[in-house]
CSV table of C-alpha atoms and ligand atoms in Angstrom, one decimal:
chain,number,residue,atom,x,y,z
A,1129,MET,CA,0.0,0.0,0.0
A,1130,ASN,CA,1.3,3.5,-0.8
A,1131,LEU,CA,-0.1,6.6,1.0
A,1132,ALA,CA,2.1,9.2,-0.6
A,1133,GLY,CA,-1.0,11.2,-1.5
A,1134,HIS,CA,-1.5,11.8,2.2
A,1135,LEU,CA,2.1,13.0,2.8
A,1136,LYS,CA,1.9,16.3,0.9
A,1137,HIS,CA,2.5,18.6,3.9
A,1138,SER,CA,5.8,20.4,3.5
A,1139,VAL,CA,7.3,18.9,6.6
A,1140,PHE,CA,7.3,15.5,5.0
A,1141,GLN,CA,9.0,16.9,1.8
A,1142,ILE,CA,11.6,18.7,3.9
A,1143,ILE,CA,12.4,15.5,6.0
A,1144,SER,CA,12.5,13.5,2.8
A,1145,SER,CA,15.1,15.8,1.2
A,1146,ILE,CA,17.3,16.0,4.3
A,1147,ALA,CA,17.2,12.2,4.6
A,1148,LYS,CA,18.3,11.9,1.0
A,1149,GLU,CA,21.1,14.4,1.4
A,1150,GLU,CA,22.4,12.8,4.6
A,1151,GLY,CA,22.0,9.3,3.4
A,1152,ILE,CA,19.8,8.3,6.3
A,1153,GLU,CA,16.3,6.8,6.4
A,1154,ALA,CA,13.2,8.5,7.9
A,1155,TYR,CA,9.7,7.3,8.5
A,1156,VAL,CA,6.4,8.5,9.9
A,1157,ILE,CA,5.2,6.1,12.5
A,1158,GLY,CA,2.5,5.4,15.1
A,1159,GLY,CA,-0.7,7.3,15.8
A,1160,PHE,CA,-0.5,9.5,12.7
A,1161,VAL,CA,-0.4,6.5,10.4
A,1162,ARG,CA,-3.1,4.7,12.3
A,1163,ASP,CA,-5.5,7.7,12.3
A,1164,LEU,CA,-4.7,8.3,8.6
A,1165,LEU,CA,-5.8,4.7,7.8
A,1166,ILE,CA,-8.9,4.9,9.9
A,1167,ASP,CA,-10.3,8.3,8.8
A,1168,LYS,CA,-8.3,9.3,5.8
A,1169,PRO,CA,-8.7,12.9,7.0
A,1170,ASP,CA,-8.2,15.9,4.7
A,1171,SER,CA,-6.5,17.9,7.4
A,1172,LEU,CA,-3.3,16.8,9.0
A,1173,PRO,CA,-3.5,15.2,12.5
A,1174,LYS,CA,-2.0,17.4,15.1
A,1175,ASP,CA,0.9,15.3,16.2
A,1176,ILE,CA,3.3,13.5,14.0
A,1177,ASP,CA,6.0,11.0,15.1
A,1178,ILE,CA,9.1,10.7,12.9
A,1179,VAL,CA,11.6,7.9,13.4
A,1180,VAL,CA,15.0,8.2,11.8
A,1181,ILE,CA,17.7,5.5,11.5
A,1182,GLY,CA,20.3,7.7,13.2
A,1183,SER,CA,19.9,10.8,15.4
A,1184,GLY,CA,16.4,12.2,15.8
A,1185,ILE,CA,17.8,15.3,17.4
A,1186,GLU,CA,20.2,16.1,14.5
A,1187,MET,CA,17.3,15.5,12.0
A,1188,ALA,CA,15.1,17.9,14.0
A,1189,GLU,CA,17.8,20.6,14.0
A,1190,LYS,CA,18.2,20.3,10.2
A,1191,VAL,CA,14.5,20.4,9.7
A,1192,LYS,CA,14.2,23.5,11.8
A,1193,ARG,CA,16.9,25.2,9.6
A,1194,ALA,CA,15.1,24.2,6.4
A,1195,ILE,CA,11.8,25.6,7.4
A,1196,ASP,CA,11.6,29.2,6.1
A,1197,GLU,CA,9.9,30.5,9.2
A,1198,GLU,CA,10.9,30.6,12.8
A,1199,VAL,CA,9.7,27.5,14.6
A,1200,PRO,CA,10.3,26.5,18.2
A,1201,LEU,CA,12.5,23.4,18.7
A,1202,ALA,CA,12.7,21.6,22.0
A,1203,ILE,CA,15.4,19.1,22.6
A,1204,PHE,CA,15.1,16.3,25.2
A,1205,LYS,CA,18.7,15.0,25.4
A,1206,ASN,CA,17.9,12.4,28.1
A,1207,PHE,CA,15.3,10.8,25.9
A,1208,GLY,CA,17.1,11.4,22.6
A,1209,THR,CA,14.1,13.1,21.2
A,1210,ALA,CA,13.3,16.5,19.8
A,1211,MET,CA,10.1,18.3,19.0
A,1212,ILE,CA,9.3,21.0,16.5
A,1213,LYS,CA,6.1,23.0,16.7
A,1214,TRP,CA,5.0,24.3,13.3
A,1215,GLY,CA,1.8,26.1,13.5
A,1216,ASP,CA,-0.5,23.8,15.5
A,1217,THR,CA,1.3,20.7,14.3
A,1218,GLU,CA,3.8,19.1,16.7
A,1219,VAL,CA,6.5,16.9,15.0
A,1220,GLU,CA,8.4,14.7,17.3
A,1221,PHE,CA,11.7,13.1,16.1
A,1222,VAL,CA,13.4,10.0,17.6
A,1223,GLY,CA,16.2,7.8,16.5
A,1224,ALA,CA,15.2,4.2,15.9
A,1225,ARG,CA,15.8,2.2,19.0
A,1226,ARG,CA,15.8,-1.1,20.7
A,1227,GLU,CA,14.6,-1.2,24.3
A,1228,SER,CA,15.1,-3.4,27.3
A,1229,TYR,CA,13.4,-3.1,30.7
A,1230,ARG,CA,14.2,-3.6,34.3
A,1231,ARG,CA,11.6,-4.9,36.6
A,1232,ASP,CA,11.1,-1.9,38.8
A,1233,SER,CA,10.7,0.9,36.2
A,1234,ARG,CA,8.8,1.6,33.1
A,1235,LYS,CA,11.8,3.5,31.8
A,1236,PRO,CA,13.7,1.4,29.3
A,1237,MET,CA,17.4,1.1,28.7
A,1238,VAL,CA,17.8,2.0,25.0
A,1239,GLU,CA,20.3,1.3,22.2
A,1240,ASN,CA,20.3,2.2,18.6
A,1241,GLY,CA,18.3,-0.1,16.4
A,1242,THR,CA,16.7,-0.7,13.0
A,1243,LEU,CA,13.3,0.3,11.9
A,1244,GLU,CA,12.1,-3.2,12.8
A,1245,ASP,CA,13.5,-2.9,16.3
A,1246,ASP,CA,11.7,0.4,16.6
A,1247,GLN,CA,8.4,-1.0,15.4
A,1248,ASN,CA,8.9,-3.9,17.7
A,1249,ARG,CA,9.1,-1.7,20.8
A,1250,ARG,CA,5.7,-0.1,20.0
A,1251,ASP,CA,2.7,-0.9,22.2
A,1252,PHE,CA,0.1,-2.2,19.7
A,1253,THR,CA,0.3,-3.5,16.1
A,1254,ILE,CA,-2.0,-0.7,15.0
A,1255,ASN,CA,0.5,1.7,16.5
A,1256,ALA,CA,3.5,0.1,14.8
A,1257,LEU,CA,2.6,1.1,11.3
A,1258,ALA,CA,5.2,3.2,9.4
A,1259,LEU,CA,5.3,5.2,6.2
A,1260,SER,CA,8.5,5.6,4.3
A,1261,LEU,CA,9.7,9.2,3.7
A,1262,ASN,CA,12.7,7.9,1.6
A,1263,LYS,CA,12.8,8.9,-2.1
A,1264,GLN,CA,12.9,5.4,-3.4
A,1265,ASN,CA,9.7,4.2,-1.8
A,1266,TYR,CA,8.0,7.5,-0.5
A,1267,GLY,CA,4.7,6.7,1.1
A,1268,ASP,CA,5.1,3.0,1.2
A,1269,LEU,CA,3.4,1.4,4.2
A,1270,LEU,CA,5.6,-0.9,6.4
A,1271,ASP,CA,3.5,-3.2,8.4
A,1272,PRO,CA,5.4,-6.1,9.8
A,1273,PHE,CA,2.8,-7.1,12.4
A,1274,ASP,CA,-0.4,-7.1,10.4
A,1275,GLY,CA,-1.5,-3.7,11.8
A,1276,VAL,CA,-3.7,-3.0,8.8
A,1277,LYS,CA,-5.5,-6.3,9.2
A,1278,HIS,CA,-6.1,-5.6,12.9
A,1279,LEU,CA,-7.4,-2.1,12.0
A,1280,GLU,CA,-9.9,-3.7,9.7
A,1281,GLU,CA,-10.9,-6.4,12.2
A,1282,GLY,CA,-11.1,-3.8,15.0
A,1283,LEU,CA,-8.5,-5.7,17.1
A,1284,ILE,CA,-6.1,-4.4,19.8
A,1285,THR,CA,-3.1,-6.7,20.1
A,1286,THR,CA,0.6,-6.3,20.7
A,1287,PRO,CA,3.6,-6.9,18.3
A,1288,ARG,CA,5.4,-9.0,20.8
A,1289,ASN,CA,4.3,-11.4,23.5
A,1290,PRO,CA,1.6,-9.4,25.3
A,1291,GLY,CA,2.8,-10.5,28.8
A,1292,THR,CA,6.2,-9.0,28.2
A,1293,THR,CA,4.8,-5.9,26.6
A,1294,PHE,CA,2.6,-5.1,29.6
A,1295,SER,CA,5.1,-6.1,32.2
A,1296,ASP,CA,7.8,-4.0,30.6
A,1297,ASP,CA,5.6,-0.9,30.6
A,1298,PRO,CA,2.3,-1.4,32.4
A,1299,LEU,CA,0.9,2.0,31.2
A,1300,ARG,CA,0.3,0.1,27.9
A,1301,MET,CA,-2.6,-1.7,29.6
A,1302,LEU,CA,-4.4,1.5,30.1
A,1303,ARG,CA,-3.5,2.7,26.6
A,1304,GLY,CA,-4.9,-0.5,25.2
A,1305,ILE,CA,-8.2,0.0,27.0
A,1306,ARG,CA,-8.2,3.6,25.9
A,1307,PHE,CA,-7.7,2.7,22.3
A,1308,ALA,CA,-10.3,-0.1,22.5
A,1309,THR,CA,-12.8,2.5,23.9
A,1310,ARG,CA,-12.0,5.3,21.5
A,1311,LEU,CA,-11.9,3.2,18.4
A,1312,GLU,CA,-14.6,0.8,19.6
A,1313,PHE,CA,-12.2,-2.1,19.0
A,1314,THR,CA,-12.0,-5.4,20.8
A,1315,ILE,CA,-9.0,-6.4,22.8
A,1316,GLU,CA,-7.8,-9.7,21.5
A,1317,PRO,CA,-8.5,-12.4,24.1
A,1318,SER,CA,-4.9,-13.5,24.9
A,1319,THR,CA,-3.9,-9.8,25.0
A,1320,PHE,CA,-6.7,-9.2,27.5
A,1321,GLU,CA,-5.6,-12.2,29.5
A,1322,ALA,CA,-2.2,-10.7,29.7
A,1323,ILE,CA,-3.6,-7.4,31.1
A,1324,ILE,CA,-5.4,-9.4,33.8
A,1325,ALA,CA,-2.3,-11.3,34.6
A,1326,ASN,CA,-0.2,-8.1,34.8
A,1327,ARG,CA,-2.7,-5.8,36.5
A,1328,GLU,CA,-0.7,-5.4,39.7
A,1329,ARG,CA,2.2,-4.0,37.7
A,1330,ILE,CA,0.1,-0.8,37.2
A,1331,ARG,CA,1.4,0.2,40.6
A,1332,ILE,CA,4.8,1.2,39.1
A,1333,VAL,CA,3.1,3.7,36.9
A,1334,SER,CA,2.9,7.3,38.1
A,1335,GLN,CA,-0.5,8.6,39.1
A,1336,GLU,CA,-0.2,11.5,36.6
A,1337,ARG,CA,0.1,9.0,33.7
A,1338,ILE,CA,-2.8,6.9,35.0
A,1339,SER,CA,-5.1,9.9,35.4
A,1340,ASP,CA,-4.0,11.2,32.0
A,1341,GLU,CA,-5.3,7.9,30.5
A,1342,LEU,CA,-8.5,8.1,32.6
A,1343,ASN,CA,-9.2,11.5,31.3
A,1344,LYS,CA,-8.6,10.3,27.7
A,1345,ILE,CA,-11.1,7.5,28.3
A,1346,MET,CA,-13.5,10.0,29.8
A,1347,MET,CA,-13.4,12.0,26.6
A,1348,THR,CA,-14.3,9.2,24.2
A,1349,LEU,CA,-17.8,8.8,22.8
A,1350,GLN,CA,-18.8,6.1,25.2
A,1351,PRO,CA,-16.5,6.2,28.2
A,1352,GLY,CA,-18.7,3.7,30.1
A,1353,ARG,CA,-17.2,0.9,27.9
A,1354,GLY,CA,-13.7,1.9,29.0
A,1355,PHE,CA,-14.6,1.7,32.7
A,1356,LEU,CA,-16.3,-1.7,32.1
A,1357,LEU,CA,-13.0,-2.9,30.5
A,1358,LEU,CA,-11.0,-1.5,33.4
A,1359,ASP,CA,-13.2,-3.5,35.7
A,1360,GLN,CA,-13.1,-6.7,33.7
A,1361,SER,CA,-9.3,-6.5,33.6
A,1362,GLY,CA,-9.1,-6.1,37.4
A,1363,LEU,CA,-7.4,-2.7,37.0
A,1364,LEU,CA,-10.4,-0.7,38.3
A,1365,GLU,CA,-10.1,-2.2,41.8
A,1366,ILE,CA,-6.4,-0.9,41.9
A,1367,VAL,CA,-6.7,2.5,40.3
A,1368,PHE,CA,-10.2,3.5,41.4
A,1369,PRO,CA,-11.4,1.5,44.4
A,1370,GLU,CA,-14.3,3.8,45.2
A,1371,LEU,CA,-15.8,3.1,41.8
A,1372,HIS,CA,-15.2,-0.6,42.2
A,1373,ALA,CA,-17.0,-0.5,45.5
A,1374,MET,CA,-20.2,0.5,43.7
A,1375,LYS,CA,-20.4,-2.9,42.0
A,1376,GLY,CA,-22.9,-5.5,42.8
A,1377,VAL,CA,-26.4,-6.0,44.0
A,1378,ASP,CA,-27.7,-6.8,47.5
A,1379,GLU,CA,-30.8,-8.6,48.5
A,1380,VAL,CA,-32.9,-8.5,51.7
A,1381,ASN,CA,-36.3,-10.0,51.9
A,1382,GLY,CA,-36.4,-10.5,48.2
A,1383,GLN,CA,-35.7,-6.8,47.6
A,1384,PHE,CA,-32.8,-5.8,45.4
A,1385,HIS,CA,-31.2,-2.4,44.7
A,1386,LYS,CA,-29.8,-1.7,41.3
A,1387,ASP,CA,-26.1,-2.2,40.5
A,1388,ASN,CA,-24.8,1.3,41.1
A,1389,PHE,CA,-21.7,0.7,39.0
A,1390,LEU,CA,-23.6,-0.2,35.9
A,1391,HIS,CA,-26.1,2.5,36.5
A,1392,THR,CA,-23.2,5.1,36.8
A,1393,LEU,CA,-21.7,3.9,33.6
A,1394,GLU,CA,-25.0,4.3,31.9
A,1395,VAL,CA,-25.4,7.8,33.3
A,1396,LEU,CA,-21.9,8.7,32.1
A,1397,ASP,CA,-22.6,7.5,28.6
A,1398,ASN,CA,-25.9,9.4,28.5
A,1399,LEU,CA,-24.1,12.5,29.7
A,1400,ALA,CA,-21.2,12.0,27.2
A,1401,TYR,CA,-23.8,11.9,24.5
A,1402,ARG,CA,-25.0,15.4,25.6
A,1403,SER,CA,-21.8,17.1,26.6
A,1404,ASP,CA,-18.1,16.9,26.0
A,1405,ASN,CA,-17.3,18.9,29.1
A,1406,LEU,CA,-14.7,16.7,30.9
A,1407,TRP,CA,-15.6,17.9,34.4
A,1408,LEU,CA,-19.3,17.4,33.8
A,1409,ARG,CA,-18.5,13.9,32.8
A,1410,TRP,CA,-16.5,13.5,36.0
A,1411,GLY,CA,-19.6,14.7,37.8
A,1412,ALA,CA,-21.6,12.0,36.2
A,1413,LEU,CA,-19.0,9.3,37.1
A,1414,LEU,CA,-18.9,10.4,40.7
A,1415,HIS,CA,-22.5,11.5,41.4
A,1416,ASP,CA,-23.4,8.3,43.3
A,1417,ILE,CA,-20.0,7.6,44.7
A,1418,ALA,CA,-21.1,7.6,48.3
A,1419,LYS,CA,-23.9,5.0,47.7
A,1420,PRO,CA,-21.9,2.1,49.0
A,1421,ARG,CA,-21.1,4.0,52.2
A,1422,THR,CA,-24.7,5.1,52.8
A,1423,LYS,CA,-26.5,2.0,51.8
A,1424,ARG,CA,-29.0,0.7,54.4
A,1425,PHE,CA,-31.9,-1.6,54.2
A,1426,GLU,CA,-34.9,-0.2,56.1
A,1427,PRO,CA,-37.8,-2.6,56.6
A,1428,ASP,CA,-40.3,0.2,55.9
A,1429,ASN,CA,-38.5,1.9,53.0
A,1430,GLY,CA,-36.4,-0.8,51.4
A,1431,TRP,CA,-33.0,0.2,50.2
A,1432,THR,CA,-32.0,3.7,51.0
A,1433,PHE,CA,-28.9,5.8,50.4
A,1434,HIS,CA,-29.5,8.7,52.8
A,1435,ALA,CA,-27.4,11.8,52.3
A,1436,HIS,CA,-25.3,10.1,49.7
A,1437,GLU,CA,-25.1,13.4,47.8
A,1438,PHE,CA,-23.6,15.2,50.8
A,1439,ILE,CA,-21.2,12.5,51.7
A,1440,GLY,CA,-20.4,12.0,48.0
A,1441,ALA,CA,-19.5,15.7,47.8
A,1442,LYS,CA,-17.2,15.4,50.8
A,1443,MET,CA,-15.4,12.5,49.2
A,1444,ILE,CA,-14.5,14.5,46.1
A,1445,PRO,CA,-11.4,16.3,47.4
A,1446,GLY,CA,-9.8,13.1,48.6
A,1447,ILE,CA,-10.5,11.3,45.3
A,1448,PHE,CA,-9.2,14.3,43.3
A,1449,ARG,CA,-6.1,14.5,45.5
A,1450,ARG,CA,-5.2,10.9,45.1
A,1451,LEU,CA,-5.9,10.9,41.3
A,1452,LYS,CA,-3.8,14.1,41.1
A,1453,LEU,CA,-6.7,15.9,39.4
A,1454,PRO,CA,-6.8,19.7,39.8
A,1455,LEU,CA,-7.8,20.8,43.3
A,1456,ASN,CA,-9.1,24.1,42.0
A,1457,GLU,CA,-12.5,25.4,40.8
A,1458,LYS,CA,-12.8,22.3,38.6
A,1459,MET,CA,-13.0,20.2,41.7
A,1460,LYS,CA,-15.4,22.6,43.4
A,1461,TYR,CA,-17.6,22.3,40.3
A,1462,VAL,CA,-17.7,18.5,40.5
A,1463,GLN,CA,-18.4,18.7,44.2
A,1464,LYS,CA,-21.3,21.1,43.5
A,1465,LEU,CA,-22.8,18.8,40.9
A,1466,VAL,CA,-22.6,15.8,43.2
A,1467,GLN,CA,-24.1,17.7,46.1
A,1468,LEU,CA,-27.0,19.1,44.1
A,1469,HIS,CA,-27.7,16.1,41.8
A,1470,LEU,CA,-31.0,15.2,43.6
A,1471,ARG,CA,-32.5,18.6,43.8
A,1472,PRO,CA,-33.9,18.9,40.3
A,1473,ILE,CA,-35.2,15.3,40.6
A,1474,VAL,CA,-37.1,16.2,43.8
A,1475,LEU,CA,-38.5,19.2,42.1
A,1476,SER,CA,-39.6,17.3,39.1
A,1477,GLN,CA,-41.6,14.9,41.3
A,1478,GLU,CA,-43.4,17.5,43.3
A,1479,ILE,CA,-45.6,20.4,42.5
A,1480,VAL,CA,-42.9,22.9,41.6
A,1481,THR,CA,-43.1,25.9,43.8
A,1482,ASP,CA,-41.5,29.2,42.8
A,1483,SER,CA,-39.4,29.4,45.9
A,1484,ALA,CA,-38.0,25.9,45.4
A,1485,VAL,CA,-36.9,26.8,41.9
A,1486,ARG,CA,-35.5,30.1,43.1
A,1487,ARG,CA,-33.4,28.3,45.7
A,1488,LEU,CA,-32.2,25.9,43.1
A,1489,ILE,CA,-31.2,28.7,40.8
A,1490,PHE,CA,-29.4,30.4,43.7
A,1491,ASP,CA,-27.5,27.3,44.8
A,1492,ALA,CA,-26.5,26.1,41.3
A,1493,GLY,CA,-25.8,29.5,39.9
A,1494,GLU,CA,-24.1,29.4,36.6
A,1495,ASP,CA,-23.9,25.6,36.7
A,1496,LEU,CA,-27.6,25.1,36.6
A,1497,GLU,CA,-27.8,24.0,33.0
A,1498,ASP,CA,-25.0,21.4,33.5
A,1499,LEU,CA,-26.8,20.2,36.6
A,1500,MET,CA,-30.0,19.8,34.6
A,1501,SER,CA,-28.1,17.8,32.0
A,1502,LEU,CA,-26.6,15.5,34.6
A,1503,CYS,CA,-30.1,14.9,36.1
A,1504,GLU,CA,-31.5,14.1,32.7
A,1505,ALA,CA,-28.7,11.7,32.1
A,1506,ASP,CA,-29.4,10.1,35.5
A,1507,ILE,CA,-32.7,8.7,34.2
A,1508,THR,CA,-31.9,5.2,33.2
A,1509,SER,CA,-35.0,3.1,33.5
A,1510,LYS,CA,-35.4,0.2,31.1
A,1511,ASN,CA,-39.0,1.3,30.6
A,1512,GLU,CA,-39.1,3.8,27.9
A,1513,ARG,CA,-42.3,5.3,29.0
A,1514,THR,CA,-40.9,6.0,32.5
A,1515,VAL,CA,-37.9,7.7,30.9
A,1516,LYS,CA,-40.2,9.8,28.7
A,1517,ARG,CA,-42.4,10.8,31.7
A,1518,HIS,CA,-39.3,11.9,33.8
A,1519,LEU,CA,-37.9,13.8,30.9
A,1520,LYS,CA,-41.2,15.6,30.5
A,1521,ASN,CA,-41.1,16.5,34.2
A,1522,PHE,CA,-37.7,17.9,33.8
A,1523,GLN,CA,-38.9,20.0,30.8
A,1524,ILE,CA,-41.5,21.5,33.2
A,1525,VAL,CA,-38.7,22.3,35.7
A,1526,ARG,CA,-36.7,23.9,32.9
A,1527,GLU,CA,-39.6,26.1,31.8
A,1528,LYS,CA,-40.2,27.1,35.4
A,1529,ILE,CA,-36.5,28.1,35.7
A,1530,ILE,CA,-36.8,30.4,32.7
A,1531,GLU,CA,-40.0,31.9,34.0
A,1532,ILE,CA,-38.5,32.6,37.4
A,1533,GLU,CA,-35.3,33.9,35.9
A,1534,GLU,CA,-37.2,36.5,34.0
A,1535,LYS,CA,-39.1,37.6,37.1
A,1536,ASP,CA,-36.3,37.7,39.7
A,1537,SER,CA,-32.6,37.6,38.9
A,1538,VAL,CA,-31.3,35.4,41.6
A,1539,ARG,CA,-28.7,33.4,39.6
A,1540,ASN,CA,-25.8,35.7,40.4
A,1541,PHE,CA,-27.5,36.9,43.5
A,1542,GLN,CA,-26.2,40.2,44.8
A,1543,PRO,CA,-28.2,41.3,47.9
A,1544,PRO,CA,-29.9,44.6,47.3
A,1545,ILE,CA,-28.6,45.7,50.7
A,1546,SER,CA,-25.0,45.0,51.6
A,1547,GLY,CA,-23.4,44.5,55.0
A,1548,ASP,CA,-21.9,48.0,54.7
A,1549,ASP,CA,-25.4,49.5,54.1
A,1550,ILE,CA,-26.7,47.8,57.3
A,1551,GLN,CA,-23.7,49.0,59.4
A,1552,ARG,CA,-24.2,52.6,58.1
A,1553,ALA,CA,-27.9,52.6,58.7
A,1554,PHE,CA,-27.7,51.5,62.3
A,1555,GLY,CA,-24.3,53.0,63.0
A,1556,ILE,CA,-22.9,49.6,64.2
A,1557,PRO,CA,-19.6,47.9,63.5
A,1558,PRO,CA,-19.4,44.5,61.7
A,1559,SER,CA,-21.2,42.1,64.0
A,1560,ARG,CA,-23.5,39.1,64.4
A,1561,SER,CA,-26.5,41.4,64.0
A,1562,VAL,CA,-25.4,42.5,60.5
A,1563,GLY,CA,-25.2,38.8,59.5
A,1564,ILE,CA,-28.6,38.0,60.9
A,1565,ILE,CA,-30.2,40.9,59.0
A,1566,LYS,CA,-28.4,40.1,55.8
A,1567,ASN,CA,-29.5,36.5,55.9
A,1568,ALA,CA,-33.1,37.3,56.7
A,1569,ILE,CA,-33.2,39.5,53.6
A,1570,LYS,CA,-31.6,36.8,51.4
A,1571,GLU,CA,-34.1,34.2,52.8
A,1572,ALA,CA,-37.1,36.4,52.2
A,1573,ILE,CA,-36.1,37.0,48.6
A,1574,LEU,CA,-35.4,33.4,47.9
A,1575,ASP,CA,-38.7,32.4,49.5
A,1576,GLY,CA,-40.5,35.0,47.4
A,1577,GLU,CA,-41.7,36.9,50.5
A,1578,ILE,CA,-40.2,40.1,49.2
A,1579,PRO,CA,-39.0,41.0,45.6
A,1580,ASN,CA,-35.3,41.3,44.9
A,1581,GLU,CA,-35.4,45.1,45.2
A,1582,PHE,CA,-33.8,47.8,47.4
A,1583,GLU,CA,-37.0,49.3,48.8
A,1584,ALA,CA,-38.5,46.1,50.0
A,1585,ALA,CA,-35.2,44.9,51.4
A,1586,TYR,CA,-34.8,48.2,53.2
A,1587,GLN,CA,-38.2,47.9,54.9
A,1588,LEU,CA,-37.3,44.3,56.0
A,1589,MET,CA,-34.0,45.6,57.3
A,1590,LEU,CA,-35.8,48.2,59.5
A,1591,LYS,CA,-38.1,45.5,60.8
A,1592,GLN,CA,-35.3,43.1,61.6
A,1593,GLY,CA,-33.2,45.9,63.2
A,1594,GLU,CA,-36.0,46.8,65.4
A,1595,SER,CA,-36.5,43.3,66.7
A,1596,LEU,CA,-32.8,43.3,67.5
A,1597,GLY,CA,-33.1,46.5,69.4
A,1598,LEU,CA,-31.3,48.7,66.8
A,1599,THR,CA,-32.4,52.2,65.8
A,1600,VAL,CA,-31.7,54.0,62.6
A,1601,GLN,CA,-28.8,56.4,62.8
A,1602,ASN,CA,-28.5,57.4,59.2
A,1603,GLU,CA,-31.3,57.7,56.7
A,1604,LYS,CA,-31.2,55.7,53.5
A,1605,GLU,CA,-28.9,56.9,50.7
A,1606,LYS,CA,-30.1,54.5,48.0
A,1607,GLY,CA,-33.6,54.1,46.5
A,1608,ASP,CA,-35.4,57.0,44.8
B,1193,LIG,P1,-2.8,9.7,20.5
B,1193,LIG,O1,-1.8,10.7,20.2
B,1193,LIG,O2,-4.0,9.8,19.7
B,1193,LIG,O3,-3.0,9.6,22.0
B,1193,LIG,P2,-0.8,7.9,19.7
B,1193,LIG,O4,-0.8,6.4,19.2
B,1193,LIG,O5,-0.2,8.9,18.7
B,1193,LIG,O6,-2.2,8.3,20.1
B,1193,LIG,P3,1.2,8.8,21.5
B,1193,LIG,O7,1.3,8.8,22.9
B,1193,LIG,O8,1.2,10.1,20.7
B,1193,LIG,O9,0.0,7.9,21.0
B,1193,LIG,O10,2.5,8.0,21.0
B,1193,LIG,C1,2.9,7.9,19.7
B,1193,LIG,C2,3.4,6.5,19.3
B,1193,LIG,O11,4.4,6.1,20.2
B,1193,LIG,C3,2.3,5.4,19.5
B,1193,LIG,O12,1.5,5.3,18.3
B,1193,LIG,C4,3.1,4.2,19.7
B,1193,LIG,O13,3.7,3.7,18.6
B,1193,LIG,C5,4.3,4.7,20.5
B,1193,LIG,N1,4.0,4.7,22.0
B,1193,LIG,C6,3.5,5.6,22.8
B,1193,LIG,N2,3.5,5.2,24.1
B,1193,LIG,C7,4.0,4.0,24.1
B,1193,LIG,C8,4.3,3.0,25.1
B,1193,LIG,N3,4.0,3.3,26.4
B,1193,LIG,N4,4.8,1.9,24.8
B,1193,LIG,C9,5.1,1.6,23.5
B,1193,LIG,N5,4.9,2.4,22.5
B,1193,LIG,C10,4.4,3.6,22.8
B,1194,LIG,MG1,0.1,10.8,19.1
């Protein structure tokens, strides 16, 4: 097979010319070739891996000089690699190598090798495909391990013995599951057996790399499948015990609860269908995370998971810290989604009062739409009519939200009277009384007892102040 037609980008021509002048061989290898064969895209994939039979760094330096604009070049001497960023394309150069591993590290010892050696060190047959950039066979596909056949069959398998491949670098187990999920491929049975056998080796991989793969699985079209594979391989129990704890069904007096793990994966896939916001997807994955801890069987009520939304929200920082996920506003956002995930459901089941909707808008703020999406994704009944009925109820809640939003703007609630205003009016320093009055005003607005306006809030302030024994020292400055 020849794919020269897809190698028109100037960077390939430049590499090809330099290779000829220097009398060394160069190839495009890995993900670029794989994705080219899958999609045959018109635009160039964003990252390109080049392997040269010689020094990758020297090749990169020559390519940089040959490009007639200024492009950044990063050299990683320790790894023997170099990277050029040309526009939004990243081209990575490496010398062909042969690798050997020690038991305690996924960092190999390397020596120079042939193209075959280099293809042989690749993780999967579909990632070991190379295209020649040499003049005599420009664009020729070099496929020593049947990668093209496996692409056609939708199969993930390794060039070498899978056990050695995974034991050498256990990160490959997660990569395999990630590719199987993203491409909707099957992991070849003996390859999957080797993952199961080597699952404990994942412990030598850094948490950053593990979480990087988890995030990539999260961003696929159907991440649920990835987590199912993680579970079936035994990796989930090691890398994500809280999620693993959600598995299974208990029975008391003939009453079962649903399998919270499978339910969660269904919610995640539903959500992924609606949104590609990574953190909203994390919210879906974690929304019921405290169910195992809060599970009780109550003779009168059956299975209950009291307060699982609050306890779940409390678990988020610990999980994020261990997974080395960001501990910033992204985490707070996920916490908020977990904590509030039952609120719209409760609303949709009752007669929706204005004040309940107002409080939801206030508590969820700018994340209300995301919360609604999560709740809609959370409807997973097998019965289509039940699903339809719930979705319709949510639609009513959504309409009510719009209606209330138009009436009172509580989403980014700014109290019409500030703490300063209260201090000035009564001539008092910052104190408990100020807080009490402020809170009373907020509550009254959220409950719809007074409108979200200065004058009404001022009157309530006076009333509250009076009952606290305060008298007005300064007349109002705001208002009309
Ligand atoms: P993507 O960029 O879409 O995540 P990719 O296959 O390009 O997929 P990269 O991480 O960019 O993945 O790696 C480029 C190539 O390097 C891979 O196609 C594979 O040939 C090789 N490779 C990457 N990581 C490993 C690894 N841990 N073990 C063996 N080969 C690897
Ligand atoms: Mg890549």
